Amino acid sequence: MIHSLFLINSSGDIFLEKHWKSVVSRSVCDYFFEAQERATEAENVPPVIPTPHHYLLSVYRHKIFFVAVIQTEVPPLFVIEFLHRVVDTFQDYFGVCSEPVIKDNVVVVYEVLEEMLDNGFPLATESNILKELIKPPTILRTVVNTITGSTNVGDQLPTGQLSVVPWRRTGVKYTNNEAYFDVIEEIDAIIDKSGSTITAEIQGVIDACVKLTGMPDLTLSFMNPRLLDDVSFHPCVRFKRWESERILSFIPPDGNFRLLSYHVSAQNLVAIPVYVKHNISFRDSSSLGRFEITVGPKQTMGKTIEGVIVTSQMPKGVLNMSLTPSQGTHTFDPVTKMLSWDVGKINPQKLPSLKGTMSLQAGASKPDENPTINLQFKIQQLAISGLKVNRLDMYGEKYKPFKGIKYMTKAGKFQVRT
Amino acid sequence: MSAAPAYGEDKGGSAGPGEPEYGHDPASGGIFSSDYKRHDDLKEMLDTNKDSLKLEAMKRIVAMIARGKNASDLFPAVVKNVACKNIEVKKLVYVYLVRYAEEQQDLALLSISTFQRGLKDPNQLIRASALRVLSSIRVPIIVPIMMLAIKEAASDMSPYVRKTAAHAIPKLYSLDSDQKDQLIEVIEKLLADKTTLVAGSVVMAFEEVCPERIDLIHKNYRKLCNLLIDVEEWGQVVIISMLTRYARTQFLSPTQNESLLEENPEKAFYGSEEDEAKGPGSEEAANTALPARKPYVMDPDHRLLLRNTKPLLQSRSAAVVMAVAQLYFHLAPKAEVGVIAKALVRLLRSHSEVQYVVLQNVATMSIKRRGMFEPYLKSFYIRSTDPTQIKILKLEVLTNLANETNIPTVLREFQTYIRSMDKDFVAATIQAIGRCATNIGRVRDTCLNGLVQLLSNRDELVVAESVVVLKKLLQVRPAQHGDVIKRLAKLTDSIQVPMARASILWLIGEYCEHVPKIAPDVLRKMAKSFTAEEDIVKLQVINLAAKLYLTNSKQTKLLTQYVLSLAKYDQNYDIRDRARFTRQLIVPSEQGGALSRHAKKLFLAPKPAPVLESSFKDRDHFQLGSLSHLLNAKATGYQELPDWPEEAPDPSVRNVEVPEWTKCSNREKRKEKEKPFYSDSEGESGPTESADSDPESESASDSKSSSESGSGESSSESDSEDQEEEKGRSSESEQSEEEGGKRKMKKRKKVTEGQGDGSSSDEGSDSSSSSSESEKTSETEEEQVEPASWRKKTPPSGKSAPVAKEISLLDLEDFTPPSVQPVSPPTIVSTSLATDLEGLTLTDSPLVPSLLSPGSGAGRQELLHRVAGEGLAVDYTFSRQPFSGDPHMVSVHIHFSNSSDTPIKGLHVGTPKLPAGISIQEFPEIESLAPGESTTAVMGINFCDSTQAATFQLCTQTRQFYVSIQPPVGELMAPVFMSENEFKKEQDLQAGR
């Protein structure tokens, strides 16, 4: 299956390599560099590159290429999924996954990778088990370790791997027992020039942070489970009960995990909480263009829209922009031609706007396309689909946990064509 | 630096010669030298007995390995620590060992004894980890030790150790492939393991070591299906992919009903016949639409697989979802494949690499099953932030999904895309528009106009791409588009992209008749700029010149000669060649070249329009979701997805429980008798077809002949009676295991049941038929029967066969315990099966499914409910015995019971109102039936071989009730015994019609 893994940074240095079978020379990465050159942009590097003797499968995250080398037929998604799992694990372990962090923790990284695959076949990929095997470094532990000479490697053997609930470690103990669930919905939308919606969908997830002692068995029920059209579960969720009762019943992993992701059925009309008024025009003969956008709230169910960020990739012909925002700050990068306007909160009484002129390359003809506007925003305490958690119950343990549910709506891939 | 060469050699050994030495690491030289010095202190640190120092040293060594530096010279120092007490040191030593053991084989052997000790440790996790490291050391000398360790671990108490053993199998195999046979034994053993922990790993080992040994899967198939949901994600992917292949070899195509329509009927018949034989009680009744043919019935195991994988579409792992999706795509009936679309569309929200792979597969699927993704059209709309490779794949899918109804929206989207800043994407969009235009006739003109408008685009790439696409489109209907060609001709002044220029020139040349005035002028211009053109343009100029010379030599003769002369001295030999060739061809030479007379035909032959096809067409011969599919080339180790078999292999191989010995032998027998069985039962469909086409006459003769010879036969069969009975029973118990799980669905769909019964009776029948007839005859008979039997005849063995089974099956279904023979009603003296045989039934479901409610043959059916009958309840059964009075009559037992509190008097049959041909032999009048009493009477009905109901009056002294009996087809038939020759004779008679 997976032969080797190379980590390559954006400047093309291989800064980590791991082999699970016999060693594959790093020169195999030359094929990757070739492809990278051809693709010009990092995200356009094909995820699968055939070479004469190997196949290179890569993912690009956090400005690092994770390149897996395989030799024989294997479902590509199997490898890609695994690589993403590796990145997620690193993130889980170190908080961030970046080149310096990996270099600093190279031994832990190596140990983790060693446990994740055996002969190229995934062995332990649940972060709960891994953390039992190899403890993630914390400042305290690092200090203690240097003084006492004790180790990061768990001295207990991982029993979780043997249990019927392999995702949960055993012997969990907390003084404060708490379970938090975040219902986060994202709106993906394409709005056309005139402001009408071309496509809009709501994708949601329920992220959980469960810190409960022992082996709790939780059930979570919804007021309106019919809203959920397509769902995918963490392996801990009992599928049968969902099928029959529309109840999420599960023994949770310890710590943070994604319980559920869902898609709200397409029949429900999606409420679009913001609108963008725009007037971007280039004139054929002049080297100046007009630029004006206003953002306003639409269907917000009475909540305020926060964290609004407007970004737009301007055409190549734009040399610079002189703009004045009514609120917030804006930047324009003349190299990448990326305009970014951090709006902040939208005050319905005084709509934020950004006005000004664009200076175009002299003599260049007017660009064919007006730039697309990408929008980010957040609305606290609202699940835009109307999904509501009914109740959360715990069985199997005696104590009373503290429970909390939070709702949030965010913009996903929200684009306005102009 | 003296150490440098040595270091280089080491490196070469480890990583292959010719590797650029740390070319990427500018500091390597400096670091390396200090590293090398540092190795001495590392050695010292490793030699101390302070764990903290050792740990520090090991950490530094591992960091070196991670950075790809060579640390092999430390091997002796490191390997000493393999038995270190500190667990982290130990782990790091393992890491080191696994990395370098291959290079230092002799020294590596020093560590083996530690692992061997570890294998005996009472702690399962230590046993497992010892085996893991031991098997990861790629040292050929220890192969026997590894083999032994694996074998032992495979029967370890702990499933975790067994899992590790499964992991070790491919390791050993890659080290020494001679061990294959022994390893297969271990795999076989581990496949039988019932824990989810092991399942994924052992299937993985199976796939790497012996994917061709599909026979090892049979016994574990159902178990794997059932465990699947609880296996961890990675194992699920491997198992699903393996089961996809397995199912392709073991089951019949669920879509064959459709495909059969085109195939020759004989083959079709065999295929469906067998299906039925093996598919008792499946849900697939929906497919029974074709009446003339036995319906396809899905094997319950096939159904099991589909049912158990479906929930996995909800998995969080994209790999699992994709695996299930490809399984459904390759194995599910058309109607059910749709469920995967939603899950696949969900994956499009994931990381771009996942999107890339999923879109590739969706593109392939959308060509075959367009309808599946049509509701999700909008999910494939392109965002300006998508990476180009994703955009292009989405475009591909959108194009595949475009049809008459949604084309306006799709084209509107395309219009937005054309204005994109991403020029590669714009070019792809133009091609997509071209494809839409060729595929959907309605929008061809719209697209053409749009493309023509694009010709005035400022971006040259866009224009060029449009020209290329236009060229292809114009070839379809050039006559109407003279003006477009004119417009293109004008572009030769401005457009510079060689491909586009070449395309325009070709178009003008090809359709010079439509633009007779412009063409020579274009040639003139091109002749002027000839030397400055690119090669492909030059070639097209020559072409244009030649074509114009042939059609319009008056105006262009000189120009052509000029062009050809220029070309003659071109730098490119291709062009020189072409010029020479063209000149010889078109200019009549002195010899009067034979070819020049045909020059016009050569140059201006009508050319077929190019087909704009998706590059994903026919990619589905690769298993979807595989690497090979993605690359559209066979990857190393790719297992071909086999075609569906035409005849399903014996399904009983998947039966697991072996409760009694007799059954065992029975199964054995069944296997060897498989062929005769199939051919025998083929006869069964005879009645169906004949009844369908001409029920009256055909089956009349049929049943007549059978009933005649039927009486003579019973004696010959009675010897084997006992044996048969046992067989019937055992096969029935087998049936029950097989069907235990399927009960639920059976109950749900009564209609299906009929078929299920009929078919399972076939299944059981082979055992009885094989025993009731001498093997030789059946064997030989089979060969002759086969070709014609499907036409209509009912061969004797086919008839005698189903009885025992039929009974048992019905038992199973309903109320009576299996061992009781339900046929014989209490009043009739019929203890032997042989006599029952005469009243044989052949249920043939598609004809009269409604009558095949449980107990159609054996159980009682209601004639008159006691409420309607004012206390008189009447049931009837078909006794399956010849009616004594008239051989053409079917004997029907009527059971009367009086639940009222007054006696019922004078029970008799009143004047029957019978359809033509049907006659009734009434039962003798029953004087009186006391309250609470019941009695039975026998009456004969000649149904005249039709399934029409016989309606008659049931009279008491006071009342008259109208009742009717409608016979199932099976009740109308009787077994016949005939010799082979007789049979052939009959057969010939039948074939004549």
Short mmCIF file of N, CA and C in Angstrom, two decimals, chain B residues 304-365:
data_model
loop_
_atom_site.label_atom_id
_atom_site.label_comp_id
_atom_site.label_asym_id
_atom_site.label_seq_id
_atom_site.Cartn_x
_atom_site.Cartn_y
_atom_site.Cartn_z
N LEU B 304 -27.70 -9.34 -0.07
CA LEU B 304 -27.09 -9.13 1.25
C LEU B 304 -25.95 -8.12 1.16
N LEU B 305 -25.14 -8.29 0.16
CA LEU B 305 -24.00 -7.40 -0.03
C LEU B 305 -24.49 -5.97 -0.25
N LEU B 306 -25.46 -5.83 -1.14
CA LEU B 306 -25.95 -4.49 -1.42
C LEU B 306 -26.56 -3.85 -0.17
N ARG B 307 -27.30 -4.68 0.56
CA ARG B 307 -27.98 -4.13 1.73
C ARG B 307 -26.98 -3.72 2.81
N ASN B 308 -25.98 -4.55 3.01
CA ASN B 308 -25.05 -4.26 4.10
C ASN B 308 -24.06 -3.16 3.79
N THR B 309 -23.86 -2.87 2.54
CA THR B 309 -22.93 -1.80 2.23
C THR B 309 -23.62 -0.45 2.18
N LYS B 310 -24.91 -0.46 1.98
CA LYS B 310 -25.60 0.82 1.79
C LYS B 310 -25.40 1.80 2.93
N PRO B 311 -25.50 1.38 4.19
CA PRO B 311 -25.31 2.35 5.27
C PRO B 311 -23.94 3.02 5.24
N LEU B 312 -22.99 2.35 4.65
CA LEU B 312 -21.63 2.90 4.63
C LEU B 312 -21.52 4.13 3.74
N LEU B 313 -22.54 4.37 2.94
CA LEU B 313 -22.55 5.61 2.17
C LEU B 313 -22.56 6.80 3.11
N GLN B 314 -22.93 6.56 4.35
CA GLN B 314 -22.98 7.62 5.33
C GLN B 314 -21.65 7.78 6.08
N SER B 315 -20.68 7.04 5.67
CA SER B 315 -19.40 7.09 6.39
C SER B 315 -18.76 8.47 6.25
N ARG B 316 -17.95 8.82 7.25
CA ARG B 316 -17.25 10.11 7.16
C ARG B 316 -16.06 10.00 6.24
N SER B 317 -15.64 8.77 5.97
CA SER B 317 -14.45 8.59 5.16
C SER B 317 -14.80 8.60 3.67
N ALA B 318 -14.17 9.48 2.96
CA ALA B 318 -14.45 9.58 1.53
C ALA B 318 -14.10 8.29 0.81
N ALA B 319 -13.05 7.62 1.30
CA ALA B 319 -12.62 6.39 0.64
C ALA B 319 -13.70 5.32 0.75
N VAL B 320 -14.34 5.23 1.90
CA VAL B 320 -15.39 4.24 2.07
C VAL B 320 -16.58 4.58 1.19
N VAL B 321 -16.96 5.83 1.18
CA VAL B 321 -18.10 6.23 0.37
C VAL B 321 -17.84 5.90 -1.10
N MET B 322 -16.64 6.20 -1.53
CA MET B 322 -16.29 5.91 -2.93
C MET B 322 -16.32 4.41 -3.19
N ALA B 323 -15.83 3.64 -2.23
CA ALA B 323 -15.82 2.19 -2.41
C ALA B 323 -17.24 1.66 -2.54
N VAL B 324 -18.14 2.15 -1.71
CA VAL B 324 -19.53 1.69 -1.80
C VAL B 324 -20.13 2.16 -3.13
N ALA B 325 -19.81 3.38 -3.50
CA ALA B 325 -20.36 3.91 -4.74
C ALA B 325 -19.96 3.05 -5.92
N GLN B 326 -18.70 2.66 -5.96
CA GLN B 326 -18.28 1.84 -7.10
C GLN B 326 -18.91 0.47 -7.02
N LEU B 327 -19.10 -0.03 -5.81
CA LEU B 327 -19.77 -1.33 -5.67
C LEU B 327 -21.18 -1.25 -6.24
N TYR B 328 -21.90 -0.22 -5.88
CA TYR B 328 -23.26 -0.08 -6.40
C TYR B 328 -23.23 0.11 -7.91
N PHE B 329 -22.30 0.89 -8.37
CA PHE B 329 -22.25 1.15 -9.80
C PHE B 329 -22.01 -0.14 -10.57
N HIS B 330 -21.16 -0.99 -10.04
CA HIS B 330 -20.82 -2.21 -10.76
C HIS B 330 -21.79 -3.35 -10.51
N LEU B 331 -22.47 -3.33 -9.37
CA LEU B 331 -23.25 -4.52 -9.00
C LEU B 331 -24.74 -4.32 -8.88
N ALA B 332 -25.19 -3.10 -8.64
CA ALA B 332 -26.61 -2.95 -8.30
C ALA B 332 -27.46 -2.88 -9.56
N PRO B 333 -28.72 -3.28 -9.44
CA PRO B 333 -29.63 -3.09 -10.56
C PRO B 333 -29.80 -1.60 -10.82
N LYS B 334 -30.13 -1.30 -12.05
CA LYS B 334 -30.19 0.10 -12.47
C LYS B 334 -31.01 0.97 -11.53
N ALA B 335 -32.12 0.43 -11.09
CA ALA B 335 -33.03 1.25 -10.30
C ALA B 335 -32.42 1.68 -8.97
N GLU B 336 -31.43 0.94 -8.51
CA GLU B 336 -30.92 1.22 -7.17
C GLU B 336 -29.63 2.02 -7.16
N VAL B 337 -29.03 2.16 -8.31
CA VAL B 337 -27.72 2.84 -8.34
C VAL B 337 -27.84 4.28 -7.89
N GLY B 338 -29.02 4.86 -8.10
CA GLY B 338 -29.22 6.27 -7.82
C GLY B 338 -28.83 6.72 -6.43
N VAL B 339 -28.90 5.83 -5.46
CA VAL B 339 -28.65 6.25 -4.08
C VAL B 339 -27.24 6.79 -3.87
N ILE B 340 -26.32 6.41 -4.73
CA ILE B 340 -24.94 6.82 -4.49
C ILE B 340 -24.70 8.26 -4.88
N ALA B 341 -25.58 8.80 -5.73
CA ALA B 341 -25.33 10.15 -6.24
C ALA B 341 -25.23 11.16 -5.12
N LYS B 342 -26.16 11.08 -4.21
CA LYS B 342 -26.21 12.05 -3.12
C LYS B 342 -24.92 12.02 -2.31
N ALA B 343 -24.47 10.82 -2.01
CA ALA B 343 -23.26 10.69 -1.19
C ALA B 343 -22.04 11.22 -1.94
N LEU B 344 -21.99 10.95 -3.23
CA LEU B 344 -20.84 11.42 -4.00
C LEU B 344 -20.85 12.95 -4.09
N VAL B 345 -22.03 13.50 -4.25
CA VAL B 345 -22.11 14.95 -4.32
C VAL B 345 -21.67 15.55 -2.99
N ARG B 346 -21.96 14.85 -1.91
CA ARG B 346 -21.52 15.34 -0.60
C ARG B 346 -20.00 15.45 -0.53
N LEU B 347 -19.33 14.49 -1.15
CA LEU B 347 -17.87 14.50 -1.10
C LEU B 347 -17.28 15.72 -1.80
N LEU B 348 -18.07 16.34 -2.66
CA LEU B 348 -17.56 17.50 -3.37
C LEU B 348 -17.31 18.68 -2.44
N ARG B 349 -17.77 18.56 -1.22
CA ARG B 349 -17.50 19.62 -0.24
C ARG B 349 -16.13 19.43 0.39
N SER B 350 -15.52 18.32 0.15
CA SER B 350 -14.31 17.96 0.86
C SER B 350 -13.09 18.64 0.24
N HIS B 351 -11.91 18.22 0.67
CA HIS B 351 -10.66 18.78 0.17
C HIS B 351 -10.57 18.65 -1.35
N SER B 352 -9.76 19.50 -1.95
CA SER B 352 -9.76 19.54 -3.41
C SER B 352 -9.21 18.24 -4.00
N GLU B 353 -8.31 17.56 -3.28
CA GLU B 353 -7.81 16.29 -3.81
C GLU B 353 -8.92 15.25 -3.86
N VAL B 354 -9.74 15.27 -2.84
CA VAL B 354 -10.88 14.35 -2.82
C VAL B 354 -11.83 14.71 -3.95
N GLN B 355 -12.08 15.99 -4.10
CA GLN B 355 -12.95 16.43 -5.19
C GLN B 355 -12.43 15.92 -6.53
N TYR B 356 -11.14 16.05 -6.68
CA TYR B 356 -10.52 15.67 -7.95
C TYR B 356 -10.82 14.21 -8.28
N VAL B 357 -10.59 13.36 -7.31
CA VAL B 357 -10.81 11.93 -7.55
C VAL B 357 -12.30 11.64 -7.75
N VAL B 358 -13.12 12.24 -6.90
CA VAL B 358 -14.55 11.97 -6.99
C VAL B 358 -15.10 12.46 -8.33
N LEU B 359 -14.68 13.64 -8.75
CA LEU B 359 -15.19 14.17 -10.01
C LEU B 359 -14.79 13.29 -11.19
N GLN B 360 -13.60 12.76 -11.13
CA GLN B 360 -13.18 11.84 -12.21
C GLN B 360 -14.16 10.69 -12.30
N ASN B 361 -14.51 10.15 -11.14
CA ASN B 361 -15.42 9.01 -11.15
C ASN B 361 -16.83 9.42 -11.54
N VAL B 362 -17.24 10.57 -11.05
CA VAL B 362 -18.57 11.05 -11.42
C VAL B 362 -18.64 11.26 -12.93
N ALA B 363 -17.55 11.77 -13.50
CA ALA B 363 -17.54 12.00 -14.95
C ALA B 363 -17.78 10.69 -15.69
N THR B 364 -17.13 9.64 -15.24
CA THR B 364 -17.33 8.35 -15.90
C THR B 364 -18.76 7.85 -15.70
N MET B 365 -19.23 7.97 -14.48
CA MET B 365 -20.58 7.48 -14.20
C MET B 365 -21.62 8.28 -14.97
#
